[in-house]
Amino acid sequence: MPLPWRTARLVGRADETATARTLVLDAPGWPGHLAGQHVDIRLTADDGYQAARSYSLGAPADGTRLELGVEPVTGGEVSPYLADDLPVGASVEVRGPLGNWFVWRPEQEEPVLLVAGGSGVVPLMAMVRAHRQAASTSAFQLIHSVRGEADLWYREELGRPDPALDVRFLYTRKAPPGSTRPAGRLTAADLEPALKRLTPAGTVYVCGPTGFVETAADLLTSAGQDPATIRTERFG
Amino acid sequence: MSSLSPGFHGRRRSTSLTDRLPPGQYPTESFPVLSAGPTPRVPTETWTFTVTTETGEERSWTWDEMLALPQEESVHDIHCVTRWSKFDTRWRGVSLDTLLDDVETTAEYAAVHSYGGYTTNMPLEDLLDGKAWLVHTYDGYPLSPEHGGPARLLVPHLYLWKSAKWVRGLRLTPDDEPGFWETAGYHNYGDPWREQRHWGD
């Protein structure tokens, strides 16, 4: 059976950063999904013209509710419309869930390191939330690299103390006052303490722009992490 | 007012372009990178490409031996299942017809293997008759590691995940053996013009 396109209604929109949004859709008939999966969104203009793109789901399955993270691309055909113009109450079509590789399942018991570059945090956030929801006791660490504090996604939720999650923010351009780490790109030294805690052989999920993922994956393999334990998802 | 996405206008394209764009795709000028794990770094000094038949016979080429085979320049539109298409990409490499020329086989399928462990599958006939290449040069430059260098498969008439990066060989098999993405939810064949993206499409 081909995956059907389903009509989904926008029921809410929240700002994550000055440009990025979380969109909440209600998709009747949604079959559920795994943390880390994505959906295709299809828009239809009045004259029938259609355009489809993929978006990561930022939250684990919750009935017919889907949470998407949208970072508008300047001059983009679909993302600026989704981020700012699609009216709440209006509909799009969704198809999914898609992707059975970049996923975390609650039955996974090994320690996990999540490495996010910018909006790459979206599918990783679904894993964090699924981990919390399952009351999993496996060790979870998140390294979230952003330009500055204003670019942090899920700021409040990730800022809250959580005994089941170790969060570290890395600032590449502007570190907030009081930071001990100067602003700069991800380095081997940033990953070293996290990798020490990842033993025995944990899984690393890396998501972000291509350059970020290439750098992170190279640093991880250079530090001795088995490439077979590193899963990547790239955009751009 | 339409019941779907009110106020969406999108970007219509000229017919000359849409004729070349499979359904559900959009054109891009950039060259996105998509892969399941870290980029393997494969030195050409140790690189080999091996064809193994269903009877276990092997034929291997070192990097220099592969470069000594007849080379072809070709230009293709490529289509990624994640919906981007890129027009007029320019490649240089060896036709699979050349590599499989004196290989004795009655196998109907090929299992493609890559450095890094990636696999993909397709009917053998999709690799023959000028439909597939082992490429090492993109747009006049050595193929970069993130795009599959030193050498990748190029099967432009199928979605790009069939064009295995960091390819190390083919195993010819009587039975079809779904590969990495094919077992993880992607369509077994992957024809962009029929939108064969996922299981059941």
Coordinates of C-alpha atoms in Angstrom, one line a residue:
Chain A
M1 CA 0.0 0.0 0.0
P2 CA 1.5 3.4 -1.0
L3 CA 1.6 5.9 1.8
P4 CA -1.4 8.2 1.3
W5 CA -1.3 12.0 1.4
R6 CA -3.5 13.1 4.3
T7 CA -5.0 16.5 4.9
A8 CA -3.6 18.1 8.0
R9 CA -4.8 21.3 9.7
L10 CA -2.5 23.8 11.2
V11 CA -3.6 24.1 14.8
G12 CA -0.8 26.1 16.3
R13 CA 2.5 27.9 15.6
A14 CA 5.2 29.0 18.1
D15 CA 8.4 31.0 17.6
E16 CA 11.6 29.1 18.4
T17 CA 13.9 31.8 17.3
A18 CA 13.4 35.1 15.4
T19 CA 12.9 33.2 12.2
A20 CA 12.3 29.5 13.1
R21 CA 8.9 28.2 14.0
T22 CA 7.3 25.1 15.5
L23 CA 4.1 24.2 13.6
V24 CA 1.5 21.9 15.2
L25 CA -0.7 20.0 12.8
D26 CA -3.6 17.8 13.3
A27 CA -3.5 14.9 10.8
P28 CA -6.6 12.6 11.1
G29 CA -5.6 9.0 10.4
W30 CA -2.0 9.5 11.2
P31 CA -0.5 6.0 11.9
G32 CA 2.1 7.2 14.4
H33 CA 5.9 7.6 14.0
L34 CA 9.3 7.0 15.6
A35 CA 11.4 9.8 17.1
G36 CA 13.7 11.0 14.4
Q37 CA 11.4 10.4 11.4
H38 CA 10.2 13.1 9.0
V39 CA 7.2 13.9 6.9
D40 CA 6.7 15.3 3.4
I41 CA 4.5 18.4 3.3
R42 CA 2.7 19.3 0.1
L43 CA 1.2 22.7 -0.6
T44 CA -1.4 23.4 -3.3
A45 CA -2.0 26.8 -4.9
D46 CA -5.4 27.9 -6.1
D47 CA -4.6 26.9 -9.7
G48 CA -3.6 23.4 -8.7
Y49 CA 0.2 24.0 -8.7
Q50 CA 1.9 21.8 -6.0
A51 CA 5.2 21.8 -4.2
A52 CA 6.4 19.3 -1.6
R53 CA 9.3 19.3 0.9
S54 CA 10.5 17.2 3.8
Y55 CA 10.4 18.4 7.4
S56 CA 11.6 16.7 10.6
L57 CA 9.1 15.9 13.4
G58 CA 10.2 17.5 16.6
A59 CA 8.1 15.4 19.0
P60 CA 7.3 11.7 19.4
A61 CA 4.0 10.2 18.3
D62 CA 0.9 11.7 20.0
G63 CA -2.3 10.6 18.4
T64 CA -2.9 12.7 15.3
R65 CA -0.8 15.6 16.5
L66 CA 2.4 16.4 14.5
E67 CA 5.0 18.9 15.5
L68 CA 7.3 20.2 12.8
G69 CA 10.3 22.4 13.0
V70 CA 10.6 24.9 10.1
E71 CA 13.6 27.1 9.5
P72 CA 12.8 29.4 6.5
V73 CA 15.3 29.4 3.7
T74 CA 15.8 32.9 2.3
G75 CA 14.0 33.0 -1.1
G76 CA 12.6 29.5 -0.5
E77 CA 9.5 28.3 -2.2
V78 CA 7.9 26.4 0.7
S79 CA 9.6 27.2 4.0
P80 CA 8.9 31.0 4.3
Y81 CA 5.2 30.3 3.5
L82 CA 5.0 27.5 6.2
A83 CA 6.9 29.6 8.7
D84 CA 4.9 32.8 8.4
D85 CA 2.0 32.7 5.9
L86 CA 0.0 29.5 6.3
P87 CA -3.0 30.6 8.4
V88 CA -3.8 28.7 11.6
G89 CA -6.9 26.6 10.7
A90 CA -5.8 26.1 7.1
S91 CA -4.7 22.8 5.7
V92 CA -1.7 21.2 3.9
E93 CA -1.2 17.6 2.9
V94 CA 1.2 15.3 4.8
R95 CA 2.7 12.0 3.9
G96 CA 4.7 9.8 6.2
P97 CA 6.2 8.9 8.5
L98 CA 9.4 8.6 6.4
G99 CA 12.9 7.4 7.2
N100 CA 13.6 4.3 9.3
W101 CA 17.3 4.8 9.9
F102 CA 17.8 8.1 11.7
V103 CA 15.5 7.0 14.6
W104 CA 15.7 6.2 18.3
R105 CA 13.5 3.5 19.7
P106 CA 12.7 3.3 23.5
E107 CA 13.9 -0.3 23.6
Q108 CA 17.5 0.9 22.7
E109 CA 19.4 0.6 26.0
E110 CA 22.9 1.9 24.9
P111 CA 24.0 5.4 25.9
V112 CA 23.3 8.0 23.2
L113 CA 25.0 11.2 22.2
L114 CA 23.0 13.7 20.1
V115 CA 25.0 16.4 18.2
A116 CA 22.9 19.1 16.7
G117 CA 23.9 22.0 14.4
G118 CA 21.3 24.8 14.4
S119 CA 17.8 23.5 13.3
G120 CA 19.3 20.0 13.1
V121 CA 18.2 19.8 16.7
V122 CA 14.6 19.2 15.6
P123 CA 14.7 15.3 15.0
L124 CA 17.0 15.0 18.0
M125 CA 14.5 16.9 20.2
A126 CA 11.9 14.2 19.3
M127 CA 14.4 11.6 20.6
V128 CA 15.0 13.6 23.8
R129 CA 11.3 13.8 24.4
A130 CA 10.7 10.1 23.5
H131 CA 13.4 9.2 25.9
R132 CA 11.8 11.2 28.7
Q133 CA 8.3 9.9 27.8
A134 CA 9.5 6.3 28.0
A135 CA 11.2 7.1 31.3
S136 CA 14.3 5.4 29.8
T137 CA 17.3 5.0 32.1
S138 CA 19.8 4.9 29.2
A139 CA 22.2 7.9 29.3
F140 CA 21.4 10.7 26.9
Q141 CA 23.6 13.6 26.1
L142 CA 22.9 16.5 23.7
I143 CA 25.4 18.9 22.3
H144 CA 23.5 21.8 20.6
S145 CA 25.7 24.1 18.5
V146 CA 24.2 27.5 17.5
R147 CA 25.5 30.9 16.5
G148 CA 24.4 32.7 19.6
E149 CA 21.8 32.4 22.4
A150 CA 19.1 33.9 20.2
D151 CA 19.4 30.9 17.9
L152 CA 18.7 28.2 20.5
W153 CA 15.7 26.1 19.7
Y154 CA 13.6 24.7 22.6
R155 CA 15.4 27.0 24.9
E156 CA 13.1 26.8 27.9
E157 CA 12.6 23.0 27.7
L158 CA 16.3 22.3 27.2
G159 CA 17.3 24.8 29.9
R160 CA 15.3 23.0 32.6
P161 CA 17.3 20.6 34.7
D162 CA 16.6 17.0 33.7
P163 CA 18.4 14.1 35.4
A164 CA 17.9 11.9 32.3
L165 CA 19.6 14.4 29.9
D166 CA 22.9 16.1 29.9
V167 CA 22.7 19.2 27.7
R168 CA 25.6 21.3 26.5
F169 CA 25.2 24.4 24.3
L170 CA 28.0 25.5 22.1
Y171 CA 28.1 29.0 20.7
T172 CA 29.9 29.5 17.4
R173 CA 29.7 33.3 17.0
K174 CA 28.7 34.9 20.3
A175 CA 29.0 33.2 23.6
P176 CA 26.7 34.6 26.3
P177 CA 28.3 36.5 29.2
G178 CA 29.7 34.2 31.8
S179 CA 30.5 31.4 29.3
T180 CA 33.7 29.6 30.1
R181 CA 34.0 28.4 26.5
P182 CA 34.9 31.1 24.0
A183 CA 32.7 31.3 20.9
G184 CA 33.9 29.0 18.1
R185 CA 33.1 26.0 16.0
L186 CA 32.8 22.4 17.4
T187 CA 36.2 20.9 18.2
A188 CA 37.6 17.6 19.4
A189 CA 37.8 19.1 22.9
D190 CA 34.1 19.7 22.9
L191 CA 33.3 16.1 22.1
E192 CA 35.9 14.5 24.3
P193 CA 34.0 14.5 27.7
A194 CA 30.8 13.4 26.0
L195 CA 32.6 10.5 24.3
K196 CA 34.1 9.4 27.6
R197 CA 30.6 9.1 29.0
L198 CA 29.4 7.3 25.9
T199 CA 31.2 4.0 26.7
P200 CA 30.3 1.2 26.3
A201 CA 29.7 1.6 22.6
G202 CA 26.9 4.1 22.4
T203 CA 25.1 5.5 19.4
V204 CA 25.8 9.0 18.1
Y205 CA 23.2 10.9 16.1
V206 CA 24.4 13.9 14.2
C207 CA 22.1 16.3 12.4
G208 CA 22.7 19.7 10.9
P209 CA 23.9 21.5 7.8
T210 CA 26.3 19.5 5.7
G211 CA 29.5 21.3 6.8
F212 CA 28.6 20.8 10.4
V213 CA 27.8 17.1 10.0
E214 CA 31.0 16.5 8.0
T215 CA 33.1 18.2 10.7
A216 CA 31.4 16.5 13.6
A217 CA 31.5 13.0 12.0
D218 CA 35.2 13.4 11.2
L219 CA 36.0 14.5 14.7
L220 CA 34.0 11.6 16.1
T221 CA 35.8 9.0 13.9
S222 CA 39.2 10.6 14.6
A223 CA 38.5 10.3 18.3
G224 CA 38.0 6.5 17.8
Q225 CA 34.2 6.3 17.6
D226 CA 33.3 3.3 15.4
P227 CA 31.8 4.8 12.2
A228 CA 29.1 2.0 12.3
T229 CA 27.7 3.7 15.5
I230 CA 27.4 7.1 14.0
R231 CA 24.2 8.0 12.2
T232 CA 23.9 11.3 10.3
E233 CA 21.3 13.4 8.7
R234 CA 22.2 16.5 6.7
F235 CA 20.4 19.3 5.1
G236 CA 21.5 22.1 2.7
Chain B
M1 CA -10.6 29.9 -1.9
S2 CA -8.9 26.6 -2.1
S3 CA -9.3 24.4 1.0
L4 CA -5.5 23.7 0.9
S5 CA -2.7 26.1 1.7
P6 CA -4.6 29.4 1.0
G7 CA -2.3 32.1 -0.2
F8 CA 0.4 29.7 -1.4
H9 CA 1.6 30.7 -4.9
G10 CA 4.8 28.7 -5.4
R11 CA 7.2 29.1 -8.2
R12 CA 6.0 27.9 -11.6
R13 CA 8.7 26.7 -14.0
S14 CA 8.9 27.0 -17.7
T15 CA 7.8 23.9 -19.6
S16 CA 11.3 23.3 -20.9
L17 CA 12.3 22.7 -17.3
T18 CA 9.3 20.8 -16.0
D19 CA 9.5 18.4 -18.9
R20 CA 12.8 17.3 -17.3
L21 CA 11.5 17.4 -13.8
P22 CA 10.0 14.1 -12.5
P23 CA 6.8 14.5 -10.5
G24 CA 7.2 15.9 -6.9
Q25 CA 10.8 17.1 -7.6
Y26 CA 12.2 20.6 -7.5
P27 CA 15.3 21.8 -9.3
T28 CA 18.4 22.9 -7.3
E29 CA 21.6 24.6 -8.4
S30 CA 23.5 23.4 -5.3
F31 CA 24.7 19.8 -4.7
P32 CA 23.2 18.6 -1.4
V33 CA 25.0 15.8 0.5
L34 CA 22.9 13.0 2.0
S35 CA 24.4 9.9 3.6
A36 CA 23.6 7.6 6.5
G37 CA 26.9 8.0 8.4
P38 CA 30.3 9.5 8.4
T39 CA 32.1 10.1 5.1
P40 CA 34.6 7.2 4.5
R41 CA 38.0 8.4 3.4
V42 CA 39.2 5.8 0.8
P43 CA 42.8 6.3 -0.5
T44 CA 43.1 5.5 -4.2
E45 CA 46.3 3.5 -3.4
T46 CA 44.3 0.8 -1.7
W47 CA 41.0 1.2 -3.6
T48 CA 39.8 -1.7 -5.7
F49 CA 36.6 -2.4 -7.6
T50 CA 35.5 -6.1 -7.7
V51 CA 32.8 -7.8 -9.7
T52 CA 31.8 -11.2 -8.2
T53 CA 29.6 -13.5 -10.2
E54 CA 27.0 -15.9 -8.8
T55 CA 29.6 -18.7 -9.1
G56 CA 32.1 -16.8 -7.0
E57 CA 34.4 -15.7 -9.8
E58 CA 36.0 -12.4 -9.2
R59 CA 37.3 -9.7 -11.4
S60 CA 39.1 -6.8 -9.7
W61 CA 40.6 -3.5 -10.8
T62 CA 43.0 -1.3 -8.9
W63 CA 42.7 2.5 -9.3
D64 CA 45.3 2.6 -12.1
E65 CA 43.8 -0.4 -13.9
M66 CA 40.4 1.3 -13.8
L67 CA 41.8 4.5 -15.1
A68 CA 43.4 2.6 -18.0
L69 CA 40.0 1.4 -19.2
P70 CA 38.2 3.5 -21.8
Q71 CA 36.8 6.6 -20.2
E72 CA 33.5 8.3 -21.0
E73 CA 32.3 11.9 -20.4
S74 CA 28.6 12.1 -19.9
V75 CA 26.0 14.7 -18.8
H76 CA 22.9 13.7 -16.8
D77 CA 20.0 15.0 -14.8
I78 CA 20.1 13.5 -11.3
H79 CA 17.1 13.0 -9.0
C80 CA 17.2 12.5 -5.2
V81 CA 14.4 10.8 -3.4
T82 CA 14.5 13.8 -1.0
R83 CA 12.9 15.8 -3.9
W84 CA 15.8 17.8 -5.4
S85 CA 16.8 17.3 -9.0
K86 CA 20.0 18.7 -10.5
F87 CA 20.2 19.2 -14.3
D88 CA 23.2 18.7 -16.6
T89 CA 25.6 17.3 -14.1
R90 CA 28.9 16.4 -15.9
W91 CA 30.8 13.2 -15.1
R92 CA 33.7 11.2 -16.2
G93 CA 34.2 7.5 -15.6
V94 CA 34.0 4.0 -17.0
S95 CA 30.8 2.5 -18.4
L96 CA 29.5 -0.6 -16.5
D97 CA 29.3 -2.2 -20.0
T98 CA 33.1 -2.0 -20.1
L99 CA 33.5 -3.4 -16.6
L100 CA 31.0 -6.2 -17.2
D101 CA 32.1 -6.9 -20.8
D102 CA 33.8 -10.3 -20.3
V103 CA 32.1 -11.3 -17.1
E104 CA 30.2 -14.6 -17.6
T105 CA 26.9 -14.5 -15.7
T106 CA 23.3 -15.5 -15.9
A107 CA 22.4 -13.5 -12.8
E108 CA 19.5 -11.1 -13.0
Y109 CA 20.4 -8.8 -10.1
A110 CA 23.3 -6.8 -8.8
A111 CA 24.0 -6.2 -5.1
V112 CA 26.2 -3.1 -4.9
H113 CA 28.7 -2.8 -2.0
S114 CA 30.4 0.3 -0.7
Y115 CA 33.3 1.2 1.6
G116 CA 31.6 2.1 4.8
G117 CA 29.1 -0.8 4.5
Y118 CA 26.4 0.8 2.4
T119 CA 24.6 -1.5 0.0
T120 CA 22.0 -1.1 -2.7
N121 CA 20.4 -3.4 -5.3
M122 CA 19.0 -3.3 -8.8
P123 CA 18.3 -5.5 -11.8
L124 CA 21.5 -6.1 -13.7
E125 CA 19.9 -4.8 -16.8
D126 CA 19.7 -1.4 -15.2
L127 CA 23.5 -1.3 -15.2
L128 CA 24.0 -2.3 -18.8
D129 CA 23.5 -0.8 -22.3
G130 CA 24.9 2.7 -21.5
K131 CA 22.7 3.2 -18.4
A132 CA 25.4 3.2 -15.7
W133 CA 29.0 4.4 -14.9
L134 CA 31.7 4.0 -12.3
V135 CA 32.6 7.8 -12.1
H136 CA 35.6 9.5 -10.5
T137 CA 35.3 13.0 -11.9
Y138 CA 32.6 15.5 -11.4
D139 CA 32.5 18.8 -13.4
G140 CA 36.1 18.4 -14.3
Y141 CA 37.4 17.8 -10.8
P142 CA 38.2 14.6 -8.8
L143 CA 35.0 13.5 -7.1
S144 CA 35.1 14.8 -3.5
P145 CA 34.7 12.3 -0.6
E146 CA 31.3 13.7 0.5
H147 CA 29.9 13.1 -2.9
G148 CA 31.2 9.6 -3.0
G149 CA 34.9 10.0 -4.0
P150 CA 37.2 8.5 -5.0
A151 CA 34.5 6.7 -7.1
R152 CA 30.8 6.2 -7.0
L153 CA 28.3 4.4 -9.1
L154 CA 26.1 6.6 -11.4
V155 CA 22.7 5.2 -12.4
P156 CA 21.0 8.4 -13.4
H157 CA 17.7 6.9 -14.5
L158 CA 17.0 5.8 -10.9
Y159 CA 16.8 7.8 -7.7
L160 CA 20.2 8.8 -6.5
W161 CA 20.5 6.4 -3.5
K162 CA 21.0 3.7 -6.2
S163 CA 24.1 5.6 -7.3
A164 CA 26.1 4.2 -4.4
K165 CA 28.9 6.4 -3.1
W166 CA 32.4 5.0 -2.2
V167 CA 31.5 1.9 -4.2
R168 CA 33.9 -1.1 -3.9
G169 CA 32.1 -3.7 -6.0
L170 CA 29.1 -5.6 -7.4
R171 CA 28.0 -9.0 -6.6
L172 CA 25.8 -10.6 -9.3
T173 CA 23.0 -12.6 -7.8
P174 CA 20.2 -14.8 -9.2
D175 CA 17.8 -13.4 -6.5
D176 CA 17.1 -9.8 -5.6
E177 CA 18.6 -8.7 -2.3
P178 CA 17.3 -5.4 -0.9
G179 CA 20.1 -3.1 0.2
F180 CA 20.5 -0.5 3.0
W181 CA 17.7 2.0 2.2
E182 CA 15.6 -0.6 0.5
T183 CA 15.3 -2.4 3.8
A184 CA 14.8 0.9 5.7
G185 CA 11.6 1.8 3.8
Y186 CA 12.7 3.0 0.4
H187 CA 11.2 1.5 -2.8
N188 CA 13.0 -1.6 -4.1
Y189 CA 13.4 -0.2 -7.6
G190 CA 13.3 3.6 -7.4
D191 CA 12.1 5.0 -10.7
P192 CA 11.8 8.9 -10.3
W193 CA 9.3 9.2 -13.2
R194 CA 6.9 6.8 -11.4
E195 CA 7.6 8.4 -8.0
Q196 CA 8.8 5.1 -6.5
R197 CA 10.0 6.6 -3.3
H198 CA 8.9 4.3 -0.5
W199 CA 7.5 0.8 0.1
G200 CA 4.2 0.4 -1.7
D201 CA 4.7 3.4 -4.1

